[in-house]
Amino acid sequence: MLRRLFDVGSSLGASIARLGTGMQVGELGPRPTRRLRLYEFEACPYCRKVREALSILDLEAEIYPCPRNGPRFRPEVVRRGGKAMFPFLVDPNTGDAMYESDDIVRHLFENYGSGQVPRSLALGPLTNLSSFAASAQRPGIGAFYVKAKRPDELLELYSFEASPFSRLAREALCALELPYVLHNVAQGSPSRAAFRRLSGKMQVPYLIDPNTGEQMFESADIVDYLYRTYAV
Ligand SMILES: N[C@@H](CCC(=O)N[C@@H](CS)C(=O)NCC(=O)O)C(=O)O
C-alpha cells in the first residue's frame, strides 16, 4: 500500500516537474505511413522529451527499450548508429536515423506537426533541467535490465506521457526489455474514439499482449502481469 502510494506520488511528481507536457495534443501535421522506431529507456530525461513530442503529435511508435545492461536492443543501436546513446530514432518515412533529443524533437515537429517546437520543449537547458527533475522523482526505476523472456510479438500500450499511471507500466516494459507499440492518446487526441471502441472506456494505461491474448487496464495489474509472465 505504501509502495503504491510512493509509485503513484513520485510518478505524478515527474509529470508536475514537466508542467504536464505531453498531457494534451497540439497542432497535427501529416501522418507517417510507416511506424517510427524509438530506442530509449524510461528513466532517461532526454528520452522523455521525445516521448512528450510523440504524445503532443499523437504519433504511435515502436519502442525498443534499452535499459542499462540490456542485452537485446543496445547492441542494435551501436550497430546502426555507432554508439550507445539514447534516444535514437529511426524514421522509415524519411530514411533518417538520429541521436540527440533536440534534433529528434525538431524532426518530429517539422515532419508531423506545425513545424514549430512548443515552448515547453524548446527552452534548451531549462527543458533539460526540468526533464532531469522529472527523472529524479523515480531514481533509477525503469533504468536497469531485469532478466526476462523474449516475446515473439510486440506488446501494445495505450498511454500518454503525462499520465503518471502509464509511466509505471512503461517502466516495467522497459526494465524487462519488452518491445511494444506505444499508442499515444493524450487529451484532444483524434485516436481516442478508436481506443474507446476497442477497450470500452477511456482509461490509460491499457495493455494488449498478443502473445498471450491478455488485455488489461490498471497500472498495478499491468506491472504485476508483466513480471509474472516475462521475468525469469
Ligand atoms: N545530448 C543528448 C544526450 C543523450 C544522453 O546523454 N543520453 C544518456 C541517457 S540519459 C545516454 O545515452 N547514456 C548512455 C547509456 O545509457 O548507456 C541528447 O539530448 O539526446
Short mmCIF file of C-alpha atoms and ligand atoms in Angstrom, two decimals:
data_model
loop_
_atom_site.label_atom_id
_atom_site.label_comp_id
_atom_site.label_asym_id
_atom_site.label_seq_id
_atom_site.Cartn_x
_atom_site.Cartn_y
_atom_site.Cartn_z
CA MET A 1 0.00 0.00 0.00
CA LEU A 2 2.82 2.41 0.97
CA ARG A 3 4.80 1.28 -2.07
CA ARG A 4 1.84 2.03 -4.33
CA LEU A 5 1.42 5.48 -2.79
CA PHE A 6 5.11 6.19 -3.41
CA ASP A 7 4.90 4.93 -7.00
CA VAL A 8 1.86 7.00 -7.94
CA GLY A 9 3.01 10.07 -5.99
CA SER A 10 6.52 10.13 -7.44
CA SER A 11 5.27 9.40 -10.94
CA LEU A 12 2.85 12.31 -10.57
CA GLY A 13 5.82 14.37 -9.36
CA ALA A 14 7.59 13.60 -12.65
CA SER A 15 4.62 14.93 -14.65
CA ILE A 16 4.44 18.04 -12.45
CA ALA A 17 8.17 18.72 -12.93
CA ARG A 18 7.42 18.99 -16.65
CA LEU A 19 4.25 21.03 -16.00
CA GLY A 20 2.12 18.38 -17.64
CA THR A 21 3.87 18.45 -21.00
CA GLY A 22 2.55 15.52 -23.01
CA MET A 23 -0.93 15.78 -21.49
CA GLN A 24 -2.55 17.44 -24.49
CA VAL A 25 -2.14 17.08 -28.25
CA GLY A 26 -1.02 20.11 -30.23
CA GLU A 27 -1.33 21.07 -33.87
CA LEU A 28 -1.02 17.98 -36.04
CA GLY A 29 0.64 17.78 -39.44
CA PRO A 30 0.89 14.94 -41.98
CA ARG A 31 0.66 11.44 -40.56
CA PRO A 32 3.53 8.99 -41.12
CA THR A 33 2.64 5.97 -43.22
CA ARG A 34 5.20 3.73 -41.54
CA ARG A 35 5.71 3.40 -37.81
CA LEU A 36 8.53 5.31 -36.14
CA ARG A 37 11.02 3.23 -34.13
CA LEU A 38 12.39 4.67 -30.91
CA TYR A 39 15.24 3.18 -28.86
CA GLU A 40 15.12 4.66 -25.39
CA PHE A 41 14.74 3.99 -21.70
CA GLU A 42 12.11 5.30 -19.36
CA ALA A 43 14.43 6.91 -16.79
CA CYS A 44 16.37 8.92 -19.39
CA PRO A 45 15.44 12.63 -19.29
CA TYR A 46 16.37 13.14 -22.95
CA CYS A 47 14.16 10.22 -23.96
CA ARG A 48 11.29 11.79 -22.03
CA LYS A 49 11.44 14.87 -24.27
CA VAL A 50 10.97 12.67 -27.32
CA ARG A 51 8.11 10.74 -25.71
CA GLU A 52 6.45 14.07 -24.86
CA ALA A 53 6.76 15.10 -28.51
CA LEU A 54 5.16 11.82 -29.60
CA SER A 55 2.23 12.47 -27.24
CA ILE A 56 1.76 16.06 -28.40
CA LEU A 57 1.87 14.97 -32.04
CA ASP A 58 -0.42 11.97 -31.48
CA LEU A 59 2.16 9.65 -33.02
CA GLU A 60 2.47 5.97 -32.39
CA ALA A 61 5.88 4.37 -32.33
CA GLU A 62 7.55 1.03 -31.86
CA ILE A 63 9.50 1.29 -28.63
CA TYR A 64 12.65 -0.79 -28.24
CA PRO A 65 13.59 -0.42 -24.55
CA CYS A 66 17.30 -0.07 -23.84
CA PRO A 67 17.72 -0.31 -20.05
CA ARG A 68 21.28 -0.30 -18.73
CA ASN A 69 22.89 -3.71 -19.37
CA GLY A 70 20.02 -4.61 -21.67
CA PRO A 71 21.42 -7.32 -23.96
CA ARG A 72 18.94 -7.04 -26.79
CA PHE A 73 18.45 -3.59 -28.31
CA ARG A 74 21.51 -1.64 -27.10
CA PRO A 75 23.83 -3.55 -29.45
CA GLU A 76 21.37 -2.84 -32.29
CA VAL A 77 21.75 0.92 -31.68
CA VAL A 78 25.55 0.66 -31.63
CA ARG A 79 25.41 -1.32 -34.89
CA ARG A 80 23.14 1.20 -36.61
CA GLY A 81 24.39 4.49 -35.18
CA GLY A 82 27.88 3.79 -33.92
CA LYS A 83 27.38 4.45 -30.19
CA ALA A 84 25.21 3.54 -27.20
CA MET A 85 23.42 6.83 -26.72
CA PHE A 86 19.71 7.35 -26.20
CA PRO A 87 17.25 8.38 -27.51
CA PHE A 88 17.84 7.01 -31.01
CA LEU A 89 15.06 7.43 -33.56
CA VAL A 90 14.63 5.55 -36.80
CA ASP A 91 12.12 7.12 -39.16
CA PRO A 92 11.48 4.81 -42.11
CA ASN A 93 9.31 7.51 -43.73
CA THR A 94 12.20 9.91 -44.25
CA GLY A 95 15.10 7.44 -44.09
CA ASP A 96 16.55 9.22 -41.04
CA ALA A 97 18.25 7.53 -38.09
CA MET A 98 19.25 10.01 -35.45
CA TYR A 99 20.61 10.70 -31.96
CA GLU A 100 20.17 13.96 -29.99
CA SER A 101 16.83 14.63 -28.36
CA ASP A 102 16.60 18.22 -29.66
CA ASP A 103 17.24 17.08 -33.24
CA ILE A 104 14.69 14.29 -32.90
CA VAL A 105 12.07 16.64 -31.41
CA ARG A 106 12.66 19.14 -34.23
CA HIS A 107 12.44 16.35 -36.81
CA LEU A 108 9.10 15.23 -35.40
CA PHE A 109 7.52 18.70 -35.32
CA GLU A 110 8.84 19.53 -38.79
CA ASN A 111 7.51 16.36 -40.36
CA TYR A 112 4.40 15.59 -38.32
CA GLY A 113 3.40 18.88 -36.68
CA SER A 114 3.17 22.56 -37.48
CA GLY A 115 6.94 22.91 -37.88
CA GLN A 116 7.12 24.83 -34.60
CA VAL A 117 8.51 23.10 -31.49
CA PRO A 118 6.32 24.12 -28.50
CA ARG A 119 7.99 26.28 -25.87
CA SER A 120 7.98 23.53 -23.22
CA LEU A 121 10.35 21.55 -25.45
CA ALA A 122 12.31 24.46 -26.90
CA LEU A 123 13.88 26.03 -23.82
CA GLY A 124 17.24 24.27 -24.11
CA PRO A 125 18.87 23.93 -20.67
CA LEU A 126 15.60 24.73 -18.87
CA THR A 127 13.80 21.95 -20.73
CA ASN A 128 16.63 19.56 -19.92
CA LEU A 129 16.75 20.63 -16.27
CA SER A 130 13.03 20.04 -15.73
CA SER A 131 13.27 16.70 -17.52
CA PHE A 132 16.11 15.72 -15.17
CA ALA A 133 13.90 16.83 -12.28
CA ALA A 134 11.18 14.54 -13.64
CA SER A 135 13.56 11.55 -13.81
CA ALA A 136 14.83 12.34 -10.30
CA GLN A 137 11.37 11.61 -8.89
CA ARG A 138 11.86 7.94 -9.80
CA PRO A 139 15.61 7.47 -9.40
CA GLY A 140 16.91 4.53 -11.38
CA ILE A 141 13.45 3.00 -11.76
CA GLY A 142 13.00 1.73 -15.30
CA ALA A 143 16.72 2.14 -15.95
CA PHE A 144 18.12 -1.31 -15.22
CA TYR A 145 17.59 -4.58 -17.06
CA VAL A 146 15.73 -7.39 -15.35
CA LYS A 147 16.29 -10.78 -16.99
CA ALA A 148 13.24 -11.71 -18.99
CA LYS A 149 11.82 -13.98 -21.68
CA ARG A 150 11.60 -12.54 -25.18
CA PRO A 151 8.08 -12.46 -26.61
CA ASP A 152 7.61 -13.11 -30.35
CA GLU A 153 5.24 -10.23 -30.96
CA LEU A 154 5.30 -6.59 -29.94
CA LEU A 155 3.07 -5.84 -26.98
CA GLU A 156 0.79 -2.78 -27.26
CA LEU A 157 0.36 0.01 -24.73
CA TYR A 158 -2.14 2.86 -24.78
CA SER A 159 -0.64 5.74 -22.85
CA PHE A 160 0.35 9.36 -22.87
CA GLU A 161 3.48 10.87 -21.43
CA ALA A 162 2.00 12.96 -18.62
CA SER A 163 -0.13 10.12 -17.27
CA PRO A 164 1.55 9.04 -14.00
CA PHE A 165 -0.07 5.61 -14.10
CA SER A 166 1.13 4.99 -17.65
CA ARG A 167 4.69 5.70 -16.58
CA LEU A 168 4.56 2.77 -14.14
CA ALA A 169 3.57 0.41 -16.97
CA ARG A 170 6.27 1.79 -19.28
CA GLU A 171 8.91 1.34 -16.56
CA ALA A 172 8.10 -2.37 -16.32
CA LEU A 173 8.13 -2.82 -20.11
CA CYS A 174 11.48 -1.07 -20.15
CA ALA A 175 13.15 -2.99 -17.33
CA LEU A 176 12.04 -6.29 -18.86
CA GLU A 177 13.22 -5.09 -22.29
CA LEU A 178 9.84 -5.88 -23.84
CA PRO A 179 9.35 -4.12 -27.18
CA TYR A 180 5.93 -2.61 -27.72
CA VAL A 181 3.80 -0.38 -29.86
CA LEU A 182 3.17 2.84 -27.97
CA HIS A 183 -0.24 4.29 -28.84
CA ASN A 184 -0.49 7.86 -27.61
CA VAL A 185 -3.96 9.04 -26.65
CA ALA A 186 -3.38 12.38 -24.90
CA GLN A 187 -6.25 14.80 -24.27
CA GLY A 188 -7.69 16.00 -27.57
CA SER A 189 -6.25 13.01 -29.44
CA PRO A 190 -8.20 12.03 -32.56
CA SER A 191 -7.18 8.45 -31.74
CA ARG A 192 -9.29 8.41 -28.58
CA ALA A 193 -12.55 7.42 -30.31
CA ALA A 194 -11.00 4.28 -31.81
CA PHE A 195 -9.36 3.45 -28.48
CA ARG A 196 -12.67 3.77 -26.65
CA ARG A 197 -14.33 1.44 -29.19
CA LEU A 198 -11.52 -1.07 -28.72
CA SER A 199 -11.23 -1.05 -24.93
CA GLY A 200 -14.72 0.02 -23.82
CA LYS A 201 -13.62 3.14 -21.94
CA MET A 202 -11.14 5.98 -21.97
CA GLN A 203 -8.56 5.00 -19.38
CA VAL A 204 -4.79 4.56 -19.61
CA PRO A 205 -2.60 2.63 -19.31
CA TYR A 206 -4.17 -0.20 -21.29
CA LEU A 207 -2.03 -3.18 -22.26
CA ILE A 208 -2.64 -5.69 -25.02
CA ASP A 209 -0.38 -8.71 -25.16
CA PRO A 210 -0.90 -10.59 -28.43
CA ASN A 211 1.49 -13.28 -27.18
CA THR A 212 -0.96 -14.44 -24.53
CA GLY A 213 -4.25 -12.85 -25.60
CA GLU A 214 -4.39 -10.81 -22.34
CA GLN A 215 -5.72 -7.25 -22.29
CA MET A 216 -5.97 -5.10 -19.19
CA PHE A 217 -6.34 -1.69 -17.54
CA GLU A 218 -4.82 -0.74 -14.14
CA SER A 219 -1.12 0.00 -13.85
CA ALA A 220 -0.60 -2.21 -10.79
CA ASP A 221 -2.19 -5.19 -12.59
CA ILE A 222 -0.15 -4.50 -15.72
CA VAL A 223 3.13 -4.34 -13.79
CA ASP A 224 2.24 -7.49 -11.90
CA TYR A 225 1.24 -9.29 -15.13
CA LEU A 226 4.43 -8.31 -16.96
CA TYR A 227 6.75 -9.51 -14.19
CA ARG A 228 4.73 -12.69 -13.66
CA THR A 229 4.70 -13.51 -17.36
CA TYR A 230 8.14 -12.43 -18.52
CA ALA A 231 10.66 -12.10 -15.66
CA VAL A 232 12.85 -15.16 -15.25
N1 LIG B 1 22.57 15.33 -25.96
C1 LIG B 1 21.98 14.01 -25.97
C2 LIG B 1 22.28 13.37 -24.65
C3 LIG B 1 21.78 11.94 -24.59
C4 LIG B 1 22.32 11.18 -23.40
O1 LIG B 1 23.30 11.61 -22.75
N2 LIG B 1 21.68 10.05 -23.07
C5 LIG B 1 22.15 9.20 -21.99
C6 LIG B 1 20.97 8.62 -21.24
S1 LIG B 1 20.01 9.85 -20.42
C7 LIG B 1 22.86 8.00 -22.58
O2 LIG B 1 22.61 7.62 -23.71
N3 LIG B 1 23.77 7.39 -21.81
C8 LIG B 1 24.47 6.22 -22.23
C9 LIG B 1 23.87 4.97 -21.69
O3 LIG B 1 22.74 5.00 -21.15
O4 LIG B 1 24.50 3.95 -21.85
C10 LIG B 1 20.51 14.14 -26.24
O5 LIG B 1 19.90 15.19 -25.97
O6 LIG B 1 19.91 13.18 -26.80
#
